[in-house]
mmCIF file with all atom_site columns, C-alpha atoms in Angstrom:
data_model
loop_
_atom_site.group_PDB
_atom_site.id
_atom_site.type_symbol
_atom_site.label_atom_id
_atom_site.label_alt_id
_atom_site.label_comp_id
_atom_site.label_asym_id
_atom_site.label_entity_id
_atom_site.label_seq_id
_atom_site.pdbx_PDB_ins_code
_atom_site.Cartn_x
_atom_site.Cartn_y
_atom_site.Cartn_z
_atom_site.occupancy
_atom_site.B_iso_or_equiv
_atom_site.pdbx_formal_charge
_atom_site.auth_seq_id
_atom_site.auth_comp_id
_atom_site.auth_asym_id
_atom_site.auth_atom_id
_atom_site.pdbx_PDB_model_num
ATOM 1  C CA . MET A 1 1  ? -5.097 3.607   -28.030 1.00 0.00 ? 1  MET A CA 1
ATOM 2  C CA . VAL A 1 2  ? -2.295 2.341   -25.332 1.00 0.00 ? 2  VAL A CA 1
ATOM 3  C CA . LYS A 1 3  ? -1.675 5.733   -24.518 1.00 0.00 ? 3  LYS A CA 1
ATOM 4  C CA . ARG A 1 4  ? -4.988 6.388   -23.628 1.00 0.00 ? 4  ARG A CA 1
ATOM 5  C CA . VAL A 1 5  ? -5.125 3.067   -21.410 1.00 0.00 ? 5  VAL A CA 1
ATOM 6  C CA . LEU A 1 6  ? -1.604 3.745   -19.900 1.00 0.00 ? 6  LEU A CA 1
ATOM 7  C CA . LEU A 1 7  ? -2.908 7.768   -19.161 1.00 0.00 ? 7  LEU A CA 1
ATOM 8  C CA . PHE A 1 8  ? -6.330 6.480   -17.653 1.00 0.00 ? 8  PHE A CA 1
ATOM 9  C CA . PHE A 1 9  ? -4.236 3.975   -14.861 1.00 0.00 ? 9  PHE A CA 1
ATOM 10 C CA . GLU A 1 10 ? -1.762 6.582   -14.381 1.00 0.00 ? 10 GLU A CA 1
ATOM 11 C CA . ARG A 1 11 ? -4.459 9.279   -13.450 1.00 0.00 ? 11 ARG A CA 1
ATOM 12 C CA . ARG A 1 12 ? -6.532 6.784   -11.164 1.00 0.00 ? 12 ARG A CA 1
ATOM 13 C CA . SER A 1 13 ? -4.081 5.105   -9.660  1.00 0.00 ? 13 SER A CA 1
ATOM 14 C CA . PHE A 1 14 ? -3.243 5.441   -5.977  1.00 0.00 ? 14 PHE A CA 1
ATOM 15 C CA . GLY A 1 15 ? 0.605  6.319   -6.652  1.00 0.00 ? 15 GLY A CA 1
ATOM 16 C CA . VAL A 1 16 ? 1.968  3.511   -4.483  1.00 0.00 ? 16 VAL A CA 1
ATOM 17 C CA . CYS A 1 17 ? 4.497  2.483   -6.818  1.00 0.00 ? 17 CYS A CA 1
ATOM 18 C CA . THR A 1 18 ? 6.041  6.312   -7.289  1.00 0.00 ? 18 THR A CA 1
ATOM 19 C CA . TYR A 1 19 ? 5.958  7.103   -3.462  1.00 0.00 ? 19 TYR A CA 1
ATOM 20 C CA . ILE A 1 20 ? 7.618  3.824   -2.669  1.00 0.00 ? 20 ILE A CA 1
ATOM 21 C CA . GLY A 1 21 ? 10.145 4.446   -5.520  1.00 0.00 ? 21 GLY A CA 1
ATOM 22 C CA . GLU A 1 22 ? 10.792 7.978   -4.765  1.00 0.00 ? 22 GLU A CA 1
ATOM 23 C CA . ARG A 1 23 ? 11.299 7.207   -1.097  1.00 0.00 ? 23 ARG A CA 1
ATOM 24 C CA . LEU A 1 24 ? 13.997 4.340   -2.021  1.00 0.00 ? 24 LEU A CA 1
ATOM 25 C CA . GLY A 1 25 ? 15.362 5.698   -5.041  1.00 0.00 ? 25 GLY A CA 1
ATOM 26 C CA . ILE A 1 26 ? 14.366 3.103   -6.701  1.00 0.00 ? 26 ILE A CA 1
ATOM 27 C CA . SER A 1 27 ? 13.405 3.046   -10.715 1.00 0.00 ? 27 SER A CA 1
ATOM 28 C CA . ILE A 1 28 ? 9.442  3.363   -10.759 1.00 0.00 ? 28 ILE A CA 1
ATOM 29 C CA . SER A 1 29 ? 8.789  1.090   -14.131 1.00 0.00 ? 29 SER A CA 1
ATOM 30 C CA . LYS A 1 30 ? 11.042 -1.328  -12.597 1.00 0.00 ? 30 LYS A CA 1
ATOM 31 C CA . LEU A 1 31 ? 9.214  -1.690  -9.319  1.00 0.00 ? 31 LEU A CA 1
ATOM 32 C CA . ARG A 1 32 ? 5.965  -1.882  -11.110 1.00 0.00 ? 32 ARG A CA 1
ATOM 33 C CA . LEU A 1 33 ? 7.342  -4.889  -12.775 1.00 0.00 ? 33 LEU A CA 1
ATOM 34 C CA . PHE A 1 34 ? 8.369  -6.293  -9.337  1.00 0.00 ? 34 PHE A CA 1
ATOM 35 C CA . PHE A 1 35 ? 4.477  -6.302  -8.212  1.00 0.00 ? 35 PHE A CA 1
ATOM 36 C CA . ILE A 1 36 ? 3.115  -7.729  -11.363 1.00 0.00 ? 36 ILE A CA 1
ATOM 37 C CA . TYR A 1 37 ? 5.829  -10.573 -11.464 1.00 0.00 ? 37 TYR A CA 1
ATOM 38 C CA . THR A 1 38 ? 5.498  -11.081 -7.608  1.00 0.00 ? 38 THR A CA 1
ATOM 39 C CA . SER A 1 39 ? 1.591  -11.090 -8.132  1.00 0.00 ? 39 SER A CA 1
ATOM 40 C CA . PHE A 1 40 ? 1.543  -14.012 -10.308 1.00 0.00 ? 40 PHE A CA 1
ATOM 41 C CA . LEU A 1 41 ? 3.962  -15.756 -8.371  1.00 0.00 ? 41 LEU A CA 1
ATOM 42 C CA . ALA A 1 42 ? 2.562  -14.918 -4.877  1.00 0.00 ? 42 ALA A CA 1
ATOM 43 C CA . VAL A 1 43 ? -1.334 -15.499 -5.913  1.00 0.00 ? 43 VAL A CA 1
ATOM 44 C CA . GLY A 1 44 ? -2.312 -11.941 -5.518  1.00 0.00 ? 44 GLY A CA 1
ATOM 45 C CA . PHE A 1 45 ? -0.869 -10.605 -2.422  1.00 0.00 ? 45 PHE A CA 1
ATOM 46 C CA . PRO A 1 46 ? 1.385  -7.822  -3.604  1.00 0.00 ? 46 PRO A CA 1
ATOM 47 C CA . ILE A 1 47 ? -2.335 -6.190  -5.001  1.00 0.00 ? 47 ILE A CA 1
ATOM 48 C CA . ILE A 1 48 ? -3.559 -6.432  -1.595  1.00 0.00 ? 48 ILE A CA 1
ATOM 49 C CA . PHE A 1 49 ? -0.481 -4.620  -0.063  1.00 0.00 ? 49 PHE A CA 1
ATOM 50 C CA . TYR A 1 50 ? -0.611 -2.509  -2.990  1.00 0.00 ? 50 TYR A CA 1
ATOM 51 C CA . PHE A 1 51 ? -4.327 -1.459  -2.543  1.00 0.00 ? 51 PHE A CA 1
ATOM 52 C CA . LEU A 1 52 ? -4.058 -1.297  1.543   1.00 0.00 ? 52 LEU A CA 1
ATOM 53 C CA . ALA A 1 53 ? -0.900 1.077   1.108   1.00 0.00 ? 53 ALA A CA 1
ATOM 54 C CA . GLY A 1 54 ? -2.742 3.062   -1.480  1.00 0.00 ? 54 GLY A CA 1
ATOM 55 C CA . ILE A 1 55 ? -5.785 3.215   1.171   1.00 0.00 ? 55 ILE A CA 1
ATOM 56 C CA . VAL A 1 56 ? -2.996 4.492   3.900   1.00 0.00 ? 56 VAL A CA 1
ATOM 57 C CA . LEU A 1 57 ? -1.089 7.033   1.246   1.00 0.00 ? 57 LEU A CA 1
ATOM 58 C CA . ASP A 1 58 ? -4.952 8.322   0.477   1.00 0.00 ? 58 ASP A CA 1
ATOM 59 C CA . PHE A 1 59 ? -5.699 8.443   4.185   1.00 0.00 ? 59 PHE A CA 1
ATOM 60 C CA . ARG A 1 60 ? -2.274 10.614  4.849   1.00 0.00 ? 60 ARG A CA 1
ATOM 61 C CA . ASN A 1 61 ? -2.918 12.815  1.910   1.00 0.00 ? 61 ASN A CA 1
ATOM 62 C CA . TYR A 1 62 ? -6.593 13.715  2.819   1.00 0.00 ? 62 TYR A CA 1
ATOM 63 C CA . ILE A 1 63 ? -5.490 14.175  6.742   1.00 0.00 ? 63 ILE A CA 1
ATOM 64 C CA . LYS A 1 64 ? -2.576 16.955  5.328   1.00 0.00 ? 64 LYS A CA 1
ATOM 65 C CA . ARG A 1 65 ? -5.294 18.611  3.047   1.00 0.00 ? 65 ARG A CA 1
ATOM 66 C CA . MET A 1 66 ? -7.463 19.139  6.136   1.00 0.00 ? 66 MET A CA 1
ATOM 67 C CA . ARG A 1 67 ? -4.498 20.517  8.596   1.00 0.00 ? 67 ARG A CA 1
ATOM 68 C CA . HIS A 1 68 ? -3.610 22.973  6.042   1.00 0.00 ? 68 HIS A CA 1
ATOM 69 C CA . GLN A 1 69 ? -7.300 23.841  5.351   1.00 0.00 ? 69 GLN A CA 1
ATOM 70 C CA . LEU A 1 70 ? -7.696 24.211  9.332   1.00 0.00 ? 70 LEU A CA 1
ATOM 71 C CA . TRP A 1 71 ? -4.508 26.641  9.683   1.00 0.00 ? 71 TRP A CA 1
ATOM 72 C CA . ASP A 1 72 ? -5.843 28.700  6.464   1.00 0.00 ? 72 ASP A CA 1
ATOM 73 C CA . PHE A 1 73 ? -7.829 30.907  8.519   1.00 0.00 ? 73 PHE A CA 1
#
């Protein structure tokens, strides 16, 4: 049951922690724990940042896909 829940969230997540962790060389699990703990301490501000970063990353991926499709002709 726990594996199914984790798999669901990993497939549907934005990949913000993965992107930041790979860019900065930080462990992804530690970065996720940081977001969880700071969201409790800062009353949800990191969650807002996470969703905004997810939207920006998704938009960047969308533009990259459109750029590649444009040059495939």
